[in-house]
Coordinates of C-alpha atoms and ligand atoms in Angstrom, one line a residue:
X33 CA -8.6 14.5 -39.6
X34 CA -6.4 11.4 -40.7
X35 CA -4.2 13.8 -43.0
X36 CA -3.9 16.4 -40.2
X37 CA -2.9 13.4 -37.7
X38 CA -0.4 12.1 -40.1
X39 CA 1.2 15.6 -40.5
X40 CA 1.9 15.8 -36.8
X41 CA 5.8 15.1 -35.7
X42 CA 5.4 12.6 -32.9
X43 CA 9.2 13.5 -31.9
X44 CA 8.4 16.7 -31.0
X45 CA 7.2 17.7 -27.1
X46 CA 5.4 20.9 -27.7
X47 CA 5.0 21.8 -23.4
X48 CA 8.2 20.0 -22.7
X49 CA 10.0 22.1 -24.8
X50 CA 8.6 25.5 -24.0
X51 CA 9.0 24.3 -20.1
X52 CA 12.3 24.1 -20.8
X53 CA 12.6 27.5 -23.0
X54 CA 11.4 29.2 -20.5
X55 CA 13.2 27.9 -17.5
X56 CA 16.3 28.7 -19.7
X57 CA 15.7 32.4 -20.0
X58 CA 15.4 32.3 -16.5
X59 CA 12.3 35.1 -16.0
X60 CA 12.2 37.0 -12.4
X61 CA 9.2 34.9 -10.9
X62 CA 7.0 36.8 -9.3
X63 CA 4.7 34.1 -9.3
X64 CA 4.0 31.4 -7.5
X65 CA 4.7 28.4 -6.7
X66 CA 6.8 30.7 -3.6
X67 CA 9.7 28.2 -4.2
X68 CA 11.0 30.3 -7.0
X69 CA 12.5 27.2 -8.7
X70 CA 13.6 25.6 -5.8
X71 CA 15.3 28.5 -4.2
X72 CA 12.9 28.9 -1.7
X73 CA 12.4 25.2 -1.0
X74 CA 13.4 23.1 1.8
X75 CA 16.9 22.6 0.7
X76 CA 17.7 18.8 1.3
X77 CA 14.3 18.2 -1.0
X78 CA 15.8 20.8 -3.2
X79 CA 18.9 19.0 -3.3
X80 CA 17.3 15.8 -3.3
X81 CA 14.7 16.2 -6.4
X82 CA 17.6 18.6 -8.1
X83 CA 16.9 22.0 -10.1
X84 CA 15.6 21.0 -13.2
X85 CA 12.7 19.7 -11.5
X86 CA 11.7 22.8 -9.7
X87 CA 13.1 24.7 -13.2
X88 CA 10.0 23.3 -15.1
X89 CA 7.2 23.1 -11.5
X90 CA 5.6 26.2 -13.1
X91 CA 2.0 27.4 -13.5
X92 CA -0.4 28.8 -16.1
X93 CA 1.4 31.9 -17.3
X94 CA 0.8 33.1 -20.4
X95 CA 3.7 31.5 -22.5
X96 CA 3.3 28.2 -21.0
X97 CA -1.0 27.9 -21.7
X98 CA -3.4 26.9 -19.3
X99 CA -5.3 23.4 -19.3
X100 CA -8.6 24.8 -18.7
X101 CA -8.5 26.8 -21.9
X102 CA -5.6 24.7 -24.1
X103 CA -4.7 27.0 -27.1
X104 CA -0.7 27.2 -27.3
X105 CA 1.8 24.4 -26.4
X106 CA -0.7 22.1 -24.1
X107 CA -2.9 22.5 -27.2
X108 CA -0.7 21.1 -29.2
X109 CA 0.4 18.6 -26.7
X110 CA -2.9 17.2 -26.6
X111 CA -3.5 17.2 -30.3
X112 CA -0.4 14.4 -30.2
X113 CA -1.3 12.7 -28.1
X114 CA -5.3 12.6 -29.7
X115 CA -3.4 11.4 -32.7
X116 CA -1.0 8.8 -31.0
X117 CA -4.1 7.5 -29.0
X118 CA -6.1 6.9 -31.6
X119 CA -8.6 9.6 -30.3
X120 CA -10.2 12.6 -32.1
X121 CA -9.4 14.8 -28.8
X122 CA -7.2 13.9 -26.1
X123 CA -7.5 16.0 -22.3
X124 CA -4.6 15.9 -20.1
X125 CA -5.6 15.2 -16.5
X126 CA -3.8 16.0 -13.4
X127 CA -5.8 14.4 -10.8
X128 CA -5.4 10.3 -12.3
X129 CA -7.7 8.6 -14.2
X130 CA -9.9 9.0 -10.7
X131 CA -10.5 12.6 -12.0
X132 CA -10.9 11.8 -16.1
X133 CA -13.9 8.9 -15.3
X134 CA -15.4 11.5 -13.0
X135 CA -15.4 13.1 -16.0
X136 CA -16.8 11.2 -18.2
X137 CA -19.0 10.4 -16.4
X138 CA -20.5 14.0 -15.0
X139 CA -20.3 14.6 -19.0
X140 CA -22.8 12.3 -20.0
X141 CA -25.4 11.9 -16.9
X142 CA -27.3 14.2 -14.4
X143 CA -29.8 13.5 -11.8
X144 CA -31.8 10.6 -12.4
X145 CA -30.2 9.5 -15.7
X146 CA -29.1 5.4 -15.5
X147 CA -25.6 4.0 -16.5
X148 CA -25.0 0.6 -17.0
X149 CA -22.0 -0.2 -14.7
X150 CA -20.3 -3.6 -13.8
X151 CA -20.1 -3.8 -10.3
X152 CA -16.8 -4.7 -10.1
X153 CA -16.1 -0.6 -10.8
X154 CA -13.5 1.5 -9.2
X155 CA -14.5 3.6 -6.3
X156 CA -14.2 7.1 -8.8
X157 CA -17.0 5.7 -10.5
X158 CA -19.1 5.5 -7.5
X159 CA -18.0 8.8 -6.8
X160 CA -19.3 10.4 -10.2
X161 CA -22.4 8.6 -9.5
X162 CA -22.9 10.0 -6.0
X163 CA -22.4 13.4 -7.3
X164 CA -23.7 13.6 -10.4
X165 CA -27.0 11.8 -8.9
X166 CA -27.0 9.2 -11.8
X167 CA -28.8 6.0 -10.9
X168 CA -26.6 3.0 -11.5
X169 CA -28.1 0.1 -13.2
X170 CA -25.2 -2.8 -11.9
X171 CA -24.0 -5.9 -14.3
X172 CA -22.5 -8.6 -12.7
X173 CA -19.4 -8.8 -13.9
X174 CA -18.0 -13.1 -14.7
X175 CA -15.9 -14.4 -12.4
X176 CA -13.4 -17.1 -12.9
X177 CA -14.0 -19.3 -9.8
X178 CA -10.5 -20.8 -9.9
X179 CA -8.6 -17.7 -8.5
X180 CA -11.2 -15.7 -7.6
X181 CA -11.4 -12.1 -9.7
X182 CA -13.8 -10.5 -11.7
X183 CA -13.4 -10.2 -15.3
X184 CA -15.3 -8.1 -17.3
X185 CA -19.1 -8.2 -18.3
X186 CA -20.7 -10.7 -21.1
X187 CA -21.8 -9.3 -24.4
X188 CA -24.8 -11.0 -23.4
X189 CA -25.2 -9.2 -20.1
X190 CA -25.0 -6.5 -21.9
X191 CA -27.4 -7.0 -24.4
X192 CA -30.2 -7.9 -22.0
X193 CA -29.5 -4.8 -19.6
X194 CA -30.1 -2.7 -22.4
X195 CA -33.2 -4.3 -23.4
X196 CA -34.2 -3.4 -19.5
X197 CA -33.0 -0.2 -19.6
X198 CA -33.6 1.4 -23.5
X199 CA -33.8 4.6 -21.7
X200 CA -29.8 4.6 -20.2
X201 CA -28.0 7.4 -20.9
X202 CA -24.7 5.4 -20.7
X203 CA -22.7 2.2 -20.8
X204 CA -19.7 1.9 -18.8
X205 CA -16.9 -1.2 -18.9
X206 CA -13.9 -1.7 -17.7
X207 CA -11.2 -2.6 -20.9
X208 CA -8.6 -4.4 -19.4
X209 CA -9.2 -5.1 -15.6
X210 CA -6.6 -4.8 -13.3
X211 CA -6.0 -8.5 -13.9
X212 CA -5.7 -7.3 -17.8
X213 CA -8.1 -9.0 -18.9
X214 CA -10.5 -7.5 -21.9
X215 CA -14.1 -8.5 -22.9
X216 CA -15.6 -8.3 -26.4
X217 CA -15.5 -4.2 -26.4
X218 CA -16.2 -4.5 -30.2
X219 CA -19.6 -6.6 -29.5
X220 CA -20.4 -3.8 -26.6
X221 CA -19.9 -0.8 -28.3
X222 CA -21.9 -2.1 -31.4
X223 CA -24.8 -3.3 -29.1
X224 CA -24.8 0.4 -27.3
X225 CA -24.5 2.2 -30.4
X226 CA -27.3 0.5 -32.0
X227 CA -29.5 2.4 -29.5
X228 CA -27.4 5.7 -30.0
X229 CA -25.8 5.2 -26.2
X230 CA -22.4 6.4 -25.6
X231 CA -19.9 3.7 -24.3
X232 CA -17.5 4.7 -22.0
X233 CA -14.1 3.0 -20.7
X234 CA -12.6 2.6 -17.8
X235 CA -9.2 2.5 -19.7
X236 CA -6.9 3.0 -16.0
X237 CA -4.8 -0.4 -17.0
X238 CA -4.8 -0.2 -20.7
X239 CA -2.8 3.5 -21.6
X240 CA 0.1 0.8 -23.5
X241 CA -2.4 -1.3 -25.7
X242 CA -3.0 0.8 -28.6
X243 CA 1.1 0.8 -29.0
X244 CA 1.5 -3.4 -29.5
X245 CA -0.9 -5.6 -31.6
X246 CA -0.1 -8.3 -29.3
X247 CA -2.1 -6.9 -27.1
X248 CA -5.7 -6.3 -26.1
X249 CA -8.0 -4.0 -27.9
X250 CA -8.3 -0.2 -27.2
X251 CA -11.0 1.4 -26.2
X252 CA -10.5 4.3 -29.3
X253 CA -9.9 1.0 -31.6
X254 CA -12.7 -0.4 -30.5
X255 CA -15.0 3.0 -31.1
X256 CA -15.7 3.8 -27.7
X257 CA -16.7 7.3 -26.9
X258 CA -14.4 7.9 -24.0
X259 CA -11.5 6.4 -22.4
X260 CA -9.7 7.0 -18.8
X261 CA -6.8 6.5 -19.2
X262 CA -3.9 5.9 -16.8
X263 CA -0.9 7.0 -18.8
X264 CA 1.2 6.6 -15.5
X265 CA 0.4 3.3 -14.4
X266 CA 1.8 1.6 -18.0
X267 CA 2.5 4.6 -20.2
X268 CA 5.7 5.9 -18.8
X269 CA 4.5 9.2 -17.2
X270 CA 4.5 10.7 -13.4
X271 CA 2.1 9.2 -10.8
X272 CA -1.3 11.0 -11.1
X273 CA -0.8 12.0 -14.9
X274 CA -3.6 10.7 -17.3
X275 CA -5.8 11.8 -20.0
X276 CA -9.4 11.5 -21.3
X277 CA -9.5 10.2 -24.6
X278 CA -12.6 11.6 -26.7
X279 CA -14.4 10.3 -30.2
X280 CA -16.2 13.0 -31.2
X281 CA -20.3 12.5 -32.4
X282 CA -22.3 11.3 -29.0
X283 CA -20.3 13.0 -26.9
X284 CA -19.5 17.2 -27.2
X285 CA -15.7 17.5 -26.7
X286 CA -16.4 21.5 -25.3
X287 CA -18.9 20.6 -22.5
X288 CA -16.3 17.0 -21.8
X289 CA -13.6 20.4 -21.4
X290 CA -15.7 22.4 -19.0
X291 CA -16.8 19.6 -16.9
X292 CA -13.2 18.8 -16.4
X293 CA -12.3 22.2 -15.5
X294 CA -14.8 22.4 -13.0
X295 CA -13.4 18.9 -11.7
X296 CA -9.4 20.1 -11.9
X297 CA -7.6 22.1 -9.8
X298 CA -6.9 25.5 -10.8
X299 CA -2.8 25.0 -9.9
X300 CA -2.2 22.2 -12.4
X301 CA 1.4 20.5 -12.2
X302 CA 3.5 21.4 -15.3
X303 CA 5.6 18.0 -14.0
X304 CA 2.9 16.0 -14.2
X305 CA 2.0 17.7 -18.0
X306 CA 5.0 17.6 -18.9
X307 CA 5.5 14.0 -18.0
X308 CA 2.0 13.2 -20.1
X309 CA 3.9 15.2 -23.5
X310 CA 6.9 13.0 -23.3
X311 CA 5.5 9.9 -22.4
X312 CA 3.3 9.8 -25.5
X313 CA 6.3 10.7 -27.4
X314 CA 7.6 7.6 -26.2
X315 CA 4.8 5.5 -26.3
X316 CA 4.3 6.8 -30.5
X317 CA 8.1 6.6 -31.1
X318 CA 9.2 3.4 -29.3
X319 CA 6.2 2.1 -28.1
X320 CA 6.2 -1.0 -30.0
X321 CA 10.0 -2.0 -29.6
X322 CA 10.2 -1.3 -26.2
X323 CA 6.7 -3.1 -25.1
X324 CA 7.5 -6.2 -27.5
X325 CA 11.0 -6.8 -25.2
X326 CA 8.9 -6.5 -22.1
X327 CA 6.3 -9.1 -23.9
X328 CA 8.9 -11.3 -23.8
X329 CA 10.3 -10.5 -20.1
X330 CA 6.9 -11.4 -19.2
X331 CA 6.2 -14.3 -20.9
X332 CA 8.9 -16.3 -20.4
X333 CA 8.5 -15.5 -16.6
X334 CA 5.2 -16.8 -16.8
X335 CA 6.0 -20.0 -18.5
X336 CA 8.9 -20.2 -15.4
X337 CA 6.2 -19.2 -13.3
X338 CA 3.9 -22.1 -14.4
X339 CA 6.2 -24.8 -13.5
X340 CA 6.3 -24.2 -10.0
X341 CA 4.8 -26.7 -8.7
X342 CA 1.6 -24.6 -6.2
X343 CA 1.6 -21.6 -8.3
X344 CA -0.5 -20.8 -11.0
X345 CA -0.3 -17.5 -13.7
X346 CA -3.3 -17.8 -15.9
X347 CA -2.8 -17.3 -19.6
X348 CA -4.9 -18.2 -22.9
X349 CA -6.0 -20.7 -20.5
X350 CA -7.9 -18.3 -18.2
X351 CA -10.4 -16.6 -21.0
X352 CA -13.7 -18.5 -21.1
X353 CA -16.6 -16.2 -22.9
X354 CA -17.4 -13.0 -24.5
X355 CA -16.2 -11.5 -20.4
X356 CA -12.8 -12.5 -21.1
X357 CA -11.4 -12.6 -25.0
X358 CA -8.0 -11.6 -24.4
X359 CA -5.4 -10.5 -21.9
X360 CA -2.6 -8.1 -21.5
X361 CA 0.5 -10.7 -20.5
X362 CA 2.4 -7.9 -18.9
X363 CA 0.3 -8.7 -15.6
X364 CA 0.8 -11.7 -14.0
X365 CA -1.4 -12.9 -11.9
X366 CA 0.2 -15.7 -9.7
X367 CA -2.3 -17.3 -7.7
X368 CA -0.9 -19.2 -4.4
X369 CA -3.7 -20.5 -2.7
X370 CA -2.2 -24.5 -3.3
X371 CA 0.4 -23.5 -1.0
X372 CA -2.4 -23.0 1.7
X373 CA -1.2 -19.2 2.1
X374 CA -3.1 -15.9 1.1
X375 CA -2.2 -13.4 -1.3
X376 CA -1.2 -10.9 1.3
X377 CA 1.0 -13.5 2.9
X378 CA 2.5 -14.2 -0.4
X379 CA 3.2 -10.1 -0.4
X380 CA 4.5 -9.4 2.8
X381 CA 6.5 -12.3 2.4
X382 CA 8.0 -11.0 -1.0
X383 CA 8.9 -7.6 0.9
X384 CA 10.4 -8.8 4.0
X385 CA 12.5 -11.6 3.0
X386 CA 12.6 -10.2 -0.7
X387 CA 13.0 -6.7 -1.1
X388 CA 9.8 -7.2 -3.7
X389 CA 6.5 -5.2 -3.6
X390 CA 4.2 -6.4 -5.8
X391 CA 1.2 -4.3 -7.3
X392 CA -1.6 -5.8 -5.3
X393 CA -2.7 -8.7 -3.4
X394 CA -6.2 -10.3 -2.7
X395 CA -7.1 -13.5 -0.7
X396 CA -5.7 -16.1 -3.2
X397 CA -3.5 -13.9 -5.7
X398 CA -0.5 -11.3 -5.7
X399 CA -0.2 -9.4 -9.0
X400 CA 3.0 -8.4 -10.3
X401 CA 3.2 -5.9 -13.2
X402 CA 6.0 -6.0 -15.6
X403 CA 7.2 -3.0 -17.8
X404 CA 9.4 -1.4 -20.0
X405 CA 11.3 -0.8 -17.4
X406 CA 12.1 -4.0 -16.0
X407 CA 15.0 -6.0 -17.4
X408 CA 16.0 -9.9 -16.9
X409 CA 17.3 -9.5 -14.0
X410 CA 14.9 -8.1 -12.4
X411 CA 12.1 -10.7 -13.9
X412 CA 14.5 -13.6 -12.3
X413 CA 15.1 -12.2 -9.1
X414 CA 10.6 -12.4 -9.1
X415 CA 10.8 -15.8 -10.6
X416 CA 13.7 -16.7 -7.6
X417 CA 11.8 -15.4 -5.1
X418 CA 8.1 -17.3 -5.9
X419 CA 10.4 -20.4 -6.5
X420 CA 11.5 -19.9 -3.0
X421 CA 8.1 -18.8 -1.7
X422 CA 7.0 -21.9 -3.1
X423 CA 9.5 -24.5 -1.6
X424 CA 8.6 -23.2 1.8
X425 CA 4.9 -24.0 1.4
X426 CA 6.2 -27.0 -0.6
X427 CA 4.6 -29.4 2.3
X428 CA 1.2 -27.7 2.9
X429 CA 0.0 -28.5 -0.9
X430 CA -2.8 -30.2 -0.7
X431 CA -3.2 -29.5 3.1
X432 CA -5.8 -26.7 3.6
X433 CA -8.1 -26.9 0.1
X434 CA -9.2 -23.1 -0.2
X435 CA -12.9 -22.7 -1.3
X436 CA -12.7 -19.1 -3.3
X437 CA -15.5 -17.1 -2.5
X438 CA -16.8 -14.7 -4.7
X439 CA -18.0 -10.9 -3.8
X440 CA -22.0 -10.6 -3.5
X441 CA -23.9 -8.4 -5.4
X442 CA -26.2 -6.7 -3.3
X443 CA -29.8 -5.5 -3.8
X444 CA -29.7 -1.3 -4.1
X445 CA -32.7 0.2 -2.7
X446 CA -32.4 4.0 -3.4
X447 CA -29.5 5.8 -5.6
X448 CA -26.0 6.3 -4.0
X449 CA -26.7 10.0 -3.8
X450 CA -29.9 10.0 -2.1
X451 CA -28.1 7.1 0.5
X452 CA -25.0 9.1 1.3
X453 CA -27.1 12.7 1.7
X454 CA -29.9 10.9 3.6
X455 CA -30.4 11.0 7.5
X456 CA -28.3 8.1 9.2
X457 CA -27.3 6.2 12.0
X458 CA -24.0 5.2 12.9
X459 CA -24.2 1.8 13.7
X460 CA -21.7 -1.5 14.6
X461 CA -20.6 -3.8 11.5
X462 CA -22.8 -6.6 12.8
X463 CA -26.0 -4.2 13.2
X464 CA -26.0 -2.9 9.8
X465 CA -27.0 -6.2 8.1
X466 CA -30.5 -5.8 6.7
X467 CA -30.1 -1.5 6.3
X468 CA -29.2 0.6 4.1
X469 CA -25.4 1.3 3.6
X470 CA -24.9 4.7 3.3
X471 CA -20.7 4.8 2.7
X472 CA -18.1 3.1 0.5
X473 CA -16.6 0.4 1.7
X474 CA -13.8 -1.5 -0.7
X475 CA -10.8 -3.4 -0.2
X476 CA -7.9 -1.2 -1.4
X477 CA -6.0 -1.8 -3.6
X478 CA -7.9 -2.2 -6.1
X479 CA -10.5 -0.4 -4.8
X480 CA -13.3 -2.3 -6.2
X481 CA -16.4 -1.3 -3.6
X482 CA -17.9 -4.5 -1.3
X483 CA -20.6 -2.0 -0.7
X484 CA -21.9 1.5 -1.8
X485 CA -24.2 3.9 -0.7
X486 CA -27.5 2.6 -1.5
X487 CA -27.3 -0.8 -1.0
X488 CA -28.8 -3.6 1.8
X489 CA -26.5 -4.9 3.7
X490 CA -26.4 -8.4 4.2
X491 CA -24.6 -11.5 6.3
X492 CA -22.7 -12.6 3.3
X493 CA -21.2 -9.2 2.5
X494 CA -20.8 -8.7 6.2
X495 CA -19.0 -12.4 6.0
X496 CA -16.8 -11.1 2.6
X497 CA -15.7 -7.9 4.5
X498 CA -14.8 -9.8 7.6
X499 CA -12.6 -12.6 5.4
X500 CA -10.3 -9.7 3.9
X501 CA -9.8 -8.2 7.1
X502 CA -9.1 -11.3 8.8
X503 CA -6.3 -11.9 6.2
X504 CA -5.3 -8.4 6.8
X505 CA -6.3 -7.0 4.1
X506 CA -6.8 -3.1 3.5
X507 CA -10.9 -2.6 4.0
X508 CA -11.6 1.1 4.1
X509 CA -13.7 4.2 2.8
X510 CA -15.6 4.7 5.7
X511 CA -15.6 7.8 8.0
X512 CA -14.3 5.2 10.9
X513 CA -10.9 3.8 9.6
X514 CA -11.3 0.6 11.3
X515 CA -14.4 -0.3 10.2
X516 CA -16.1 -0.8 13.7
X517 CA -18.8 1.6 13.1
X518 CA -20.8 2.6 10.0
X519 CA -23.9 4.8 8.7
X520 CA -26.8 3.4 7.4
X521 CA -29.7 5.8 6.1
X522 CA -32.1 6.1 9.1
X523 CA -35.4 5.1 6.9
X524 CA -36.3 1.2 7.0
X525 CA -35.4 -0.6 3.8
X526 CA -39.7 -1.7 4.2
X527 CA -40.3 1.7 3.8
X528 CA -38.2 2.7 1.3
X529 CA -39.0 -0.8 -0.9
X530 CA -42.7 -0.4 0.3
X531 CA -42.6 -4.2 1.2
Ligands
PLP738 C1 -9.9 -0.1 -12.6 C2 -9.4 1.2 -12.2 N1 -10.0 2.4 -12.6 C3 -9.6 3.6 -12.2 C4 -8.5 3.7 -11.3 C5 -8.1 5.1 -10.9 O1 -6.9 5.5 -11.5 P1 -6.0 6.6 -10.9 O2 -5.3 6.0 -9.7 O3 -5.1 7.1 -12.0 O4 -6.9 7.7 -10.4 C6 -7.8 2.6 -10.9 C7 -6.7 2.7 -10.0 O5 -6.1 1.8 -9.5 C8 -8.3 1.3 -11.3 O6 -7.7 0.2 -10.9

């Protein structure tokens, strides 16, 4: 396999270049999509996104392959990328990394089968679990108490969770968080595969890793079986464009292809695989050089960062443990609590006097993410603004100490699936503590669930829920989008725990 990866030109776009072909010999489409390369299109979009764009928004005809059965130039578009990767097989998605975990996911479990999951997961791993009727066996993730995020699990945790569970079909981790930070993946995918257990990784915020040895670990390097990963949140490609990296042996690369088939629309985006092809060119041909300049953007902004006086970006100073061994600097986490302000003041502030948007915010952080694409000018006008930010807050330091408070992990009394296809009653906030919650309910971004289906509600998480509202923070996932009223399964929790 290594001689047949090394005999692959990296320079070469296999789909973007027959897109291209194709849209040159200008065929008489009748296909769809109806716009007919744009001619057909609302004409100040038209004019707006320009003709290439709608030249190459094609579908599956026979010259240009299909991505439910790869075997001409998205074939070979995923064979690069395998090979750039690090992966033995690499599948394009079209429907995010939301749509490769589901996956991965639906791949490896059925009804009844337990996953080890941290339970600081992304809501698509909830949803797999829901419908693939997998039972979730939830680690608590560390938590560094200072600014208040999750990292990832403990090799320890780990270990003893698969001493409970020898029978677990599957680990799941999250390598880096959206925070960027990694845990031992090397430790956790020798611990798993001592029992024969497929690890899988949430890979959403790491597609750049495997490009720069200053940064963390891949999940292929580390020889996990599967990776989701976003290749157009730091890889370079369109928005909703990412693949499912595969190591063959646990897992069978075929029935990983039919299960995302059955998961992916039938009208894939040729932008969006087009995008994936060249952005893996890029990432293979100037990964390195182009993610060591932004290594440096990013660094000395959070050295200038640091010496605010009320801000803090966490560093080599912020990894404690086997949860937290390393971090990708390209995130900086700039927690502003000292200044006696929340993280969502700190971004609505940044937008309305700044013209910034940052990626997310939480109660004590805002989190900026820096990129190939960003140059010194834009990493001062960042560093400008926080300097600012932080003069105007300069004289509530020290006023208002902050306790951080931490997300509770609740008890689950029956699988997600069973919860959300059970009987329920709709219910107010307040009356649901001591039920069964039978929807999703996160903060979003970044989507990280406060509750799933399954689970007992309680005062604290009731208490959590109301805090990040208060601050104004984005709660949702239920059917009522302001959170007055929610469905709890009907049955007692006695009942059900037969207490
Ligand atoms: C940790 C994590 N996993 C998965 C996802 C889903 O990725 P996508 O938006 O590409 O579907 C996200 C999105 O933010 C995420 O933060």
């Amino acid at each position: 396999m290594k001689k047949e990866r090394d005999s692959l030109d990296q320079g070469s776009t296999p789909l973007f270049t027959a897109l291209m072909e194709h849209a040159r010999r200008r065929p008489l489409q009748f296909h769809i999509p109806g716009h007919k390369a744009g001619t057909g299109a609302d004409p100040e979009f038209r004019e707006f996104l320009g003709d290439a764009a709608f030249s190459i928004d094609l579908i599956n005809i026979a010259p240009l392959d299909d991505l439910h059965h790869p075997e001409g130039a998205i074939r070979d578009a995923q064979r690069l990328a395998a090979a750039a990767f690090g992966a033995d097989h690499t599948f394009f998605s079209v429907q995010g990394t939301s749509g490769a975990i589901m996956t991965m996911i639906m791949a490896v479990c059925g009804p009844g089968d337990k996953i080890l999951v941290p339970r600081n997961v992304h809501k698509s791993v909830m949803s797999a679990i829901i419908l693939s009727g997998a039972h979730p066996i939830f680690m608590p993730p560390e938590i560094d108490e200072r600014i208040g995020i999750a990292h990832g699990v403990s090799v320890s945790t780990v270990k003893t969770m698969l001493n409970w569970h020898p029978d677990a079909r599957a680990v799941l981790v999250i390598n880096p968080t959206y925070y960027g930070v990694v845990a031992d993946l090397r430790a956790i995918v020798a611990l798993a595969h001592d029992r024969d257990i497929p690890v899988l990784v949430d890979e959403a915020h790491g597609a750049h890793i495997h490009f720069h040895e200053d940064l963390p670990i891949s999940a292929m390097d580390a020889g996990a079986d599967m990776a989701a990963t976003s290749v157009h949140k730091l890889g370079g490609s369109l928005t909703q464009s990412s693949v499912l990296n595969v190591r063959q042996g646990r897992v069978d690369p075929r029935h990983v292809q039919a299960v995302l088939s059955m998961l992916t629309t039938t009208s894939t985006s040729y932008l969006l695989l087009a995008s994936l092809d060249t952005a893996r060119r890029q990432l293979a041909v100037r990964g390195r050089e182009l993610i060591a300049r932004a290594l440096d953007l990013a660094r000395e902004a959070r050295d200038r960062i640091n010496q605010i006086e009320g801000l803090y970006c966490f560093g080599e100073d912020g990894l404690k443990g086997s949860a937290a061994v390393a971090y990708d600097p390209l995130k900086l986490t700039v927690c502003v609590k000292d200044l006696g302000i929340t993280g969502y003041d700190a971004e609505q502030i940044l937008r309305e006097r700044f013209g910034i948007e940052v990626e997310l915010s939480d109660l004590y952080n805002i989190l900026c993410i820096v990129s190939p694409g960003d140059g010194e000018e834009e990493m001062r006008a960042l560093v400008e603004a926080l300097e600012a930010l932080a003069a105007e807050f300069h004289h509530q330091i020290g006023q208002y100490p902050v306790e951080v408070k931490t997300p509770v992990m609740p008890l689950l009394a029956m699988t997600p699936r069973e919860a959300f296809y059970a009987e329920t009653d709709t219910v107010s906030l307040q009356d649901s503590v001591g039920r069964i919650f039978a929807e999703m309910l996160m903060v979003y971004p970044p989507g990280i669930p406060i509750l799933v289906p399954g689970e007992i509600v309680t005062e604290a998480s009731l208490e959590y829920i109301r805090e990040h509202m208060n601050a104004g923070l984005p709660v949702q996932g239920t059917d009522d989008p302001e959170v007055r009223r929610v469905k709890v399964v009907r049955r007692p929790v006695e009942e059900l725990l037969r207490i």
